Amino acid sequence: MTEPTFATRVSRWYEENARDLPWREPGVGAWAILVSEVMLQQTPVVRVLPAWHAWMTRWPTPAALADDTPAEAIRMWGRLGYPRRAVRLRDCAVAVVERHGGEVPDRLDQLLALPGVGTYTARAVAAFAYGQRHPVVDTNVRRVVSRAVAGEPDAGPATRPADLVACEELLPAEPAAAALASAAFMELGAIICTARSPRCAVCPVESVCRWRASGQEAPAGPTRRPQRYAGTDRQVRGLLLGVLRDATGPVPHQRLDQVWTDDVQRSRALAGLVKDGLVEPVGEESFRLVGDGGPAPLPLP
């Protein structure tokens, strides 16, 4: 009897054990999947779930978001972090409306051409929304392939072209089966083959895992040094954005001065928000979220 392939083992496990997430429901649509993938970048599922539901309720289509302002996108993004994603997602919605009649395209090259859509997100939408055969490689997938196939305890901090090749070699030839396997690899890394406490005893590929066979231990520390938050420009930017999100009009400079006592750092953080297209000056003494109460700017190319 032929042994099941690596992809078959993981896909069978996934069909029985996958988390019940709303963007995985049948017929959910490419826009809903695109929004989820953007939100899930560097953000845990538990934080994304309420934000995704609120976002999809307000803007169920790209056209709905494109008709609204960047300021409202930033407000709805709330405290998910990395708020430039909100503006880029709105830019993406505008491009989908203008270039594709409001429908998220199914061609990989067209997805890659959308604002804010990179290698991972484009392949994820093509696979999960349209059932295509593409290697969808995030940190979890790289870790699974590195351990089970290469026998290494960790895949390193960044995705390389070789990671795409290694993952694609594991995918079944049939597109729908490949798309299922892509989702399964990701889920396995997220809940079983975790970075610090892998649950090898219940892993569907434990018997063929080269890292498990080698007897190596999981790395004791993180692959990348955790980013400090307290006292950083990121914290100051977040505090400034919080005031501007809650405001109903332009906020005087004096009000923003109360957010942080270090004048140099506060000014630097505010200038960064302006440069990133999140905040705009109103006259000489006030600021507001970009496009708040005025015409929305054109999306970035």
CSV table of C-alpha atoms in Angstrom, one decimal:
chain,number,residue,atom,x,y,z
A,1,MET,CA,0.0,0.0,0.0
A,2,THR,CA,1.4,3.4,-1.0
A,3,GLU,CA,2.3,5.7,1.9
A,4,PRO,CA,0.3,9.0,2.0
A,5,THR,CA,2.3,12.0,0.9
A,6,PHE,CA,3.3,14.7,3.3
A,7,ALA,CA,0.6,17.0,1.9
A,8,THR,CA,-2.0,14.3,2.2
A,9,ARG,CA,-1.2,13.6,5.9
A,10,VAL,CA,-1.4,17.3,6.8
A,11,SER,CA,-4.5,17.9,4.7
A,12,ARG,CA,-6.4,15.0,6.4
A,13,TRP,CA,-5.4,16.4,9.8
A,14,TYR,CA,-6.6,19.8,8.8
A,15,GLU,CA,-10.0,18.7,7.7
A,16,GLU,CA,-10.5,17.2,11.1
A,17,ASN,CA,-8.8,19.8,13.3
A,18,ALA,CA,-8.9,23.2,11.6
A,19,ARG,CA,-10.0,26.2,13.7
A,20,ASP,CA,-13.5,27.5,12.8
A,21,LEU,CA,-12.6,30.9,11.4
A,22,PRO,CA,-15.2,33.1,9.6
A,23,TRP,CA,-12.9,33.8,6.6
A,24,ARG,CA,-12.7,30.0,6.0
A,25,GLU,CA,-16.4,29.5,5.5
A,26,PRO,CA,-17.5,28.3,2.1
A,27,GLY,CA,-18.4,31.1,-0.3
A,28,VAL,CA,-17.0,33.8,2.0
A,29,GLY,CA,-15.5,35.6,-1.0
A,30,ALA,CA,-12.1,36.9,-2.1
A,31,TRP,CA,-12.6,40.4,-0.5
A,32,ALA,CA,-13.2,38.9,2.9
A,33,ILE,CA,-10.2,36.7,2.6
A,34,LEU,CA,-8.0,39.6,1.4
A,35,VAL,CA,-9.1,41.7,4.5
A,36,SER,CA,-8.3,38.8,6.8
A,37,GLU,CA,-4.9,38.2,5.4
A,38,VAL,CA,-3.9,41.9,5.7
A,39,MET,CA,-5.2,42.0,9.3
A,40,LEU,CA,-3.5,38.8,10.3
A,41,GLN,CA,0.0,40.1,9.4
A,42,GLN,CA,1.9,40.4,12.7
A,43,THR,CA,-1.4,40.2,14.6
A,44,PRO,CA,-2.9,37.3,16.5
A,45,VAL,CA,-6.2,35.7,15.4
A,46,VAL,CA,-7.9,36.6,18.7
A,47,ARG,CA,-7.4,40.3,18.1
A,48,VAL,CA,-8.3,40.1,14.4
A,49,LEU,CA,-11.6,38.3,14.8
A,50,PRO,CA,-13.7,41.3,16.2
A,51,ALA,CA,-11.9,43.8,13.9
A,52,TRP,CA,-12.6,41.6,10.9
A,53,HIS,CA,-16.3,41.3,11.7
A,54,ALA,CA,-16.6,45.0,12.3
A,55,TRP,CA,-14.8,45.8,9.1
A,56,MET,CA,-16.8,43.4,6.9
A,57,THR,CA,-20.1,44.6,8.4
A,58,ARG,CA,-19.3,48.2,7.5
A,59,TRP,CA,-17.5,47.5,4.2
A,60,PRO,CA,-18.7,44.2,2.8
A,61,THR,CA,-17.3,45.0,-0.7
A,62,PRO,CA,-14.2,46.9,-2.0
A,63,ALA,CA,-16.6,49.5,-3.5
A,64,ALA,CA,-18.0,50.3,0.0
A,65,LEU,CA,-14.6,50.9,1.4
A,66,ALA,CA,-13.4,52.8,-1.7
A,67,ASP,CA,-16.4,55.2,-1.2
A,68,ASP,CA,-15.3,56.0,2.3
A,69,THR,CA,-12.3,58.1,3.5
A,70,PRO,CA,-8.9,56.9,4.6
A,71,ALA,CA,-9.6,58.5,8.0
A,72,GLU,CA,-12.5,56.1,8.6
A,73,ALA,CA,-10.4,53.2,7.6
A,74,ILE,CA,-7.8,54.3,10.2
A,75,ARG,CA,-10.6,54.7,12.8
A,76,MET,CA,-12.0,51.2,12.2
A,77,TRP,CA,-8.5,49.7,12.3
A,78,GLY,CA,-8.4,50.8,16.0
A,79,ARG,CA,-5.5,49.3,17.9
A,80,LEU,CA,-4.6,46.4,15.7
A,81,GLY,CA,-1.2,48.0,15.1
A,82,TYR,CA,0.7,49.0,12.0
A,83,PRO,CA,-2.1,51.3,10.9
A,84,ARG,CA,-0.6,51.9,7.5
A,85,ARG,CA,-2.2,48.6,6.6
A,86,ALA,CA,-5.6,50.3,6.9
A,87,VAL,CA,-4.7,53.0,4.5
A,88,ARG,CA,-3.1,50.5,2.1
A,89,LEU,CA,-6.2,48.3,2.3
A,90,ARG,CA,-8.4,51.3,1.3
A,91,ASP,CA,-6.0,52.1,-1.5
A,92,CYS,CA,-6.3,48.4,-2.6
A,93,ALA,CA,-10.1,48.7,-2.6
A,94,VAL,CA,-9.9,51.8,-4.8
A,95,ALA,CA,-7.6,50.0,-7.2
A,96,VAL,CA,-10.0,47.0,-7.3
A,97,VAL,CA,-12.9,49.2,-8.2
A,98,GLU,CA,-11.0,51.2,-10.8
A,99,ARG,CA,-9.1,48.3,-12.4
A,100,HIS,CA,-11.3,45.3,-11.9
A,101,GLY,CA,-14.9,46.6,-11.6
A,102,GLY,CA,-15.0,46.0,-7.9
A,103,GLU,CA,-14.1,42.3,-8.0
A,104,VAL,CA,-10.9,41.1,-6.4
A,105,PRO,CA,-8.9,39.7,-9.4
A,106,ASP,CA,-8.0,36.0,-9.5
A,107,ARG,CA,-4.7,36.3,-11.5
A,108,LEU,CA,-1.6,36.4,-9.5
A,109,ASP,CA,0.1,39.1,-11.5
A,110,GLN,CA,-3.0,41.4,-11.0
A,111,LEU,CA,-3.1,40.6,-7.3
A,112,LEU,CA,0.6,41.5,-7.0
A,113,ALA,CA,-0.1,44.8,-8.7
A,114,LEU,CA,-2.6,46.0,-6.1
A,115,PRO,CA,-1.4,48.5,-3.5
A,116,GLY,CA,-0.3,46.9,-0.2
A,117,VAL,CA,-0.5,43.3,-1.6
A,118,GLY,CA,2.8,41.5,-1.5
A,119,THR,CA,4.1,38.0,-2.3
A,120,TYR,CA,2.4,36.3,0.6
A,121,THR,CA,-0.9,38.0,0.5
A,122,ALA,CA,-1.3,37.6,-3.3
A,123,ARG,CA,-0.7,33.9,-3.2
A,124,ALA,CA,-2.9,33.5,-0.1
A,125,VAL,CA,-5.9,35.1,-1.9
A,126,ALA,CA,-5.2,33.1,-5.1
A,127,ALA,CA,-5.1,29.9,-3.2
A,128,PHE,CA,-7.7,30.3,-0.5
A,129,ALA,CA,-10.3,32.4,-2.5
A,130,TYR,CA,-9.8,30.9,-5.9
A,131,GLY,CA,-8.4,27.4,-5.2
A,132,GLN,CA,-5.2,27.9,-7.2
A,133,ARG,CA,-1.9,26.1,-6.8
A,134,HIS,CA,0.6,28.5,-5.3
A,135,PRO,CA,3.0,28.1,-2.4
A,136,VAL,CA,1.7,30.2,0.4
A,137,VAL,CA,4.6,30.7,2.8
A,138,ASP,CA,4.5,32.5,6.1
A,139,THR,CA,6.5,32.0,9.3
A,140,ASN,CA,4.4,29.0,10.3
A,141,VAL,CA,4.8,27.3,6.9
A,142,ARG,CA,8.5,27.9,6.8
A,143,ARG,CA,8.9,26.4,10.3
A,144,VAL,CA,6.9,23.3,9.3
A,145,VAL,CA,8.9,22.7,6.1
A,146,SER,CA,12.2,23.5,7.8
A,147,ARG,CA,11.6,21.0,10.5
A,148,ALA,CA,9.8,18.2,8.8
A,149,VAL,CA,11.6,18.2,5.5
A,150,ALA,CA,15.0,19.8,6.1
A,151,GLY,CA,15.5,18.6,9.7
A,152,GLU,CA,16.3,22.1,11.0
A,153,PRO,CA,14.8,23.4,14.2
A,154,ASP,CA,14.0,26.9,12.8
A,155,ALA,CA,13.7,28.5,9.4
A,156,GLY,CA,15.2,31.9,10.2
A,157,PRO,CA,13.7,35.3,10.3
A,158,ALA,CA,12.8,36.0,6.6
A,159,THR,CA,11.2,34.3,3.7
A,160,ARG,CA,13.7,33.4,0.9
A,161,PRO,CA,13.0,32.3,-2.7
A,162,ALA,CA,14.2,28.8,-1.7
A,163,ASP,CA,11.3,28.6,0.8
A,164,LEU,CA,8.8,29.1,-2.0
A,165,VAL,CA,10.4,26.4,-4.0
A,166,ALA,CA,10.6,24.0,-1.1
A,167,CYS,CA,6.9,24.5,-0.3
A,168,GLU,CA,5.8,24.2,-3.9
A,169,GLU,CA,7.5,20.8,-4.2
A,170,LEU,CA,5.2,19.5,-1.4
A,171,LEU,CA,2.0,20.6,-3.0
A,172,PRO,CA,-0.3,18.2,-4.9
A,173,ALA,CA,-0.6,18.7,-8.6
A,174,GLU,CA,-4.3,19.3,-8.5
A,175,PRO,CA,-5.1,22.9,-7.7
A,176,ALA,CA,-7.9,22.4,-5.2
A,177,ALA,CA,-5.8,19.8,-3.3
A,178,ALA,CA,-2.8,22.2,-3.4
A,179,ALA,CA,-4.9,25.1,-2.0
A,180,LEU,CA,-6.1,22.8,0.8
A,181,ALA,CA,-2.6,21.7,1.6
A,182,SER,CA,-1.4,25.3,1.7
A,183,ALA,CA,-4.0,26.1,4.4
A,184,ALA,CA,-3.2,22.9,6.2
A,185,PHE,CA,0.6,23.6,6.4
A,186,MET,CA,-0.2,27.0,7.8
A,187,GLU,CA,-2.6,25.7,10.4
A,188,LEU,CA,-0.1,23.0,11.5
A,189,GLY,CA,2.5,25.6,12.2
A,190,ALA,CA,0.1,27.8,14.0
A,191,ILE,CA,-1.3,25.3,16.5
A,192,ILE,CA,1.0,22.2,16.5
A,193,CYS,CA,4.5,22.9,15.2
A,194,THR,CA,4.9,26.0,17.2
A,195,ALA,CA,8.2,27.8,17.7
A,196,ARG,CA,8.8,27.1,21.4
A,197,SER,CA,6.4,24.3,22.4
A,198,PRO,CA,5.7,22.0,19.5
A,199,ARG,CA,3.1,19.3,20.2
A,200,CYS,CA,5.0,16.5,18.3
A,201,ALA,CA,3.0,13.7,19.9
A,202,VAL,CA,-0.2,14.8,18.0
A,203,CYS,CA,1.5,15.9,14.8
A,204,PRO,CA,0.2,14.2,11.7
A,205,VAL,CA,3.8,14.1,10.2
A,206,GLU,CA,5.6,13.1,13.4
A,207,SER,CA,6.6,9.8,12.0
A,208,VAL,CA,8.3,11.3,8.9
A,209,CYS,CA,9.7,14.5,10.5
A,210,ARG,CA,13.4,14.7,10.0
A,211,TRP,CA,13.8,17.2,12.9
A,212,ARG,CA,12.0,14.9,15.3
A,213,ALA,CA,14.1,12.0,14.2
A,214,SER,CA,17.3,14.0,14.8
A,215,GLY,CA,16.4,14.6,18.4
A,216,GLN,CA,17.2,18.3,18.3
A,217,GLU,CA,15.6,20.6,20.8
A,218,ALA,CA,13.5,23.6,19.8
A,219,PRO,CA,15.5,26.9,20.0
A,220,ALA,CA,15.6,28.3,23.5
A,221,GLY,CA,15.1,31.9,22.5
A,222,PRO,CA,13.2,33.8,19.8
A,223,THR,CA,14.5,33.8,16.2
A,224,ARG,CA,14.2,37.6,16.3
A,225,ARG,CA,14.7,39.8,19.3
A,226,PRO,CA,11.3,41.0,20.5
A,227,GLN,CA,10.7,44.7,19.6
A,228,ARG,CA,10.6,47.0,22.6
A,229,TYR,CA,7.4,49.1,22.7
A,230,ALA,CA,7.4,51.2,25.9
A,231,GLY,CA,9.0,54.5,25.4
A,232,THR,CA,9.5,54.0,21.6
A,233,ASP,CA,8.3,56.2,18.7
A,234,ARG,CA,5.8,53.4,18.0
A,235,GLN,CA,4.2,54.1,21.4
A,236,VAL,CA,4.1,57.8,20.9
A,237,ARG,CA,2.6,57.4,17.4
A,238,GLY,CA,-0.1,55.2,18.9
A,239,LEU,CA,-0.9,57.8,21.5
A,240,LEU,CA,-1.1,60.5,18.9
A,241,LEU,CA,-3.3,58.4,16.6
A,242,GLY,CA,-5.6,57.6,19.5
A,243,VAL,CA,-6.3,61.3,20.1
A,244,LEU,CA,-6.9,61.9,16.4
A,245,ARG,CA,-9.1,58.8,16.0
A,246,ASP,CA,-11.4,60.0,18.8
A,247,ALA,CA,-11.6,63.6,17.5
A,248,THR,CA,-14.5,64.9,15.4
A,249,GLY,CA,-12.4,67.6,13.7
A,250,PRO,CA,-8.9,69.0,13.6
A,251,VAL,CA,-6.9,68.7,16.8
A,252,PRO,CA,-4.9,71.7,17.9
A,253,HIS,CA,-1.2,71.2,18.3
A,254,GLN,CA,-1.5,72.1,22.0
A,255,ARG,CA,-3.7,69.1,22.6
A,256,LEU,CA,-1.2,66.8,20.9
A,257,ASP,CA,1.6,68.3,23.0
A,258,GLN,CA,-0.1,66.8,26.1
A,259,VAL,CA,0.3,63.3,24.8
A,260,TRP,CA,4.1,63.0,25.4
A,261,THR,CA,6.4,65.1,27.4
A,262,ASP,CA,9.5,64.7,25.2
A,263,ASP,CA,9.1,67.5,22.6
A,264,VAL,CA,11.7,66.1,20.2
A,265,GLN,CA,10.3,62.5,20.2
A,266,ARG,CA,6.7,63.7,20.0
A,267,SER,CA,7.6,65.9,17.0
A,268,ARG,CA,9.4,63.1,15.3
A,269,ALA,CA,6.5,60.7,15.8
A,270,LEU,CA,4.0,63.2,14.5
A,271,ALA,CA,6.2,63.9,11.5
A,272,GLY,CA,6.4,60.2,10.8
A,273,LEU,CA,2.6,59.9,10.9
A,274,VAL,CA,2.4,62.7,8.3
A,275,LYS,CA,5.1,61.1,6.1
A,276,ASP,CA,3.3,57.8,6.2
A,277,GLY,CA,0.1,59.3,5.0
A,278,LEU,CA,-1.8,58.7,8.2
A,279,VAL,CA,-2.1,62.3,9.4
A,280,GLU,CA,-2.3,65.6,7.7
A,281,PRO,CA,-1.8,69.2,8.9
A,282,VAL,CA,-4.7,71.6,8.9
A,283,GLY,CA,-3.4,75.1,8.6
A,284,GLU,CA,-0.3,75.7,10.8
A,285,GLU,CA,-1.6,74.7,14.2
A,286,SER,CA,-3.8,71.6,13.9
A,287,PHE,CA,-3.8,68.1,12.6
A,288,ARG,CA,-6.3,65.4,11.6
A,289,LEU,CA,-6.5,61.9,10.2
A,290,VAL,CA,-5.8,62.0,6.5
A,291,GLY,CA,-8.9,62.8,4.4
A,292,ASP,CA,-11.0,63.5,7.5
A,293,GLY,CA,-13.6,66.0,6.6
A,294,GLY,CA,-12.1,66.7,3.2
A,295,PRO,CA,-11.6,65.0,-0.2
A,296,ALA,CA,-9.7,61.7,0.0
A,297,PRO,CA,-6.3,61.7,-1.5
A,298,LEU,CA,-5.4,59.6,-4.4
A,299,PRO,CA,-4.1,56.1,-3.5
A,300,LEU,CA,-0.4,55.5,-3.6
A,301,PRO,CA,0.9,53.8,-6.8
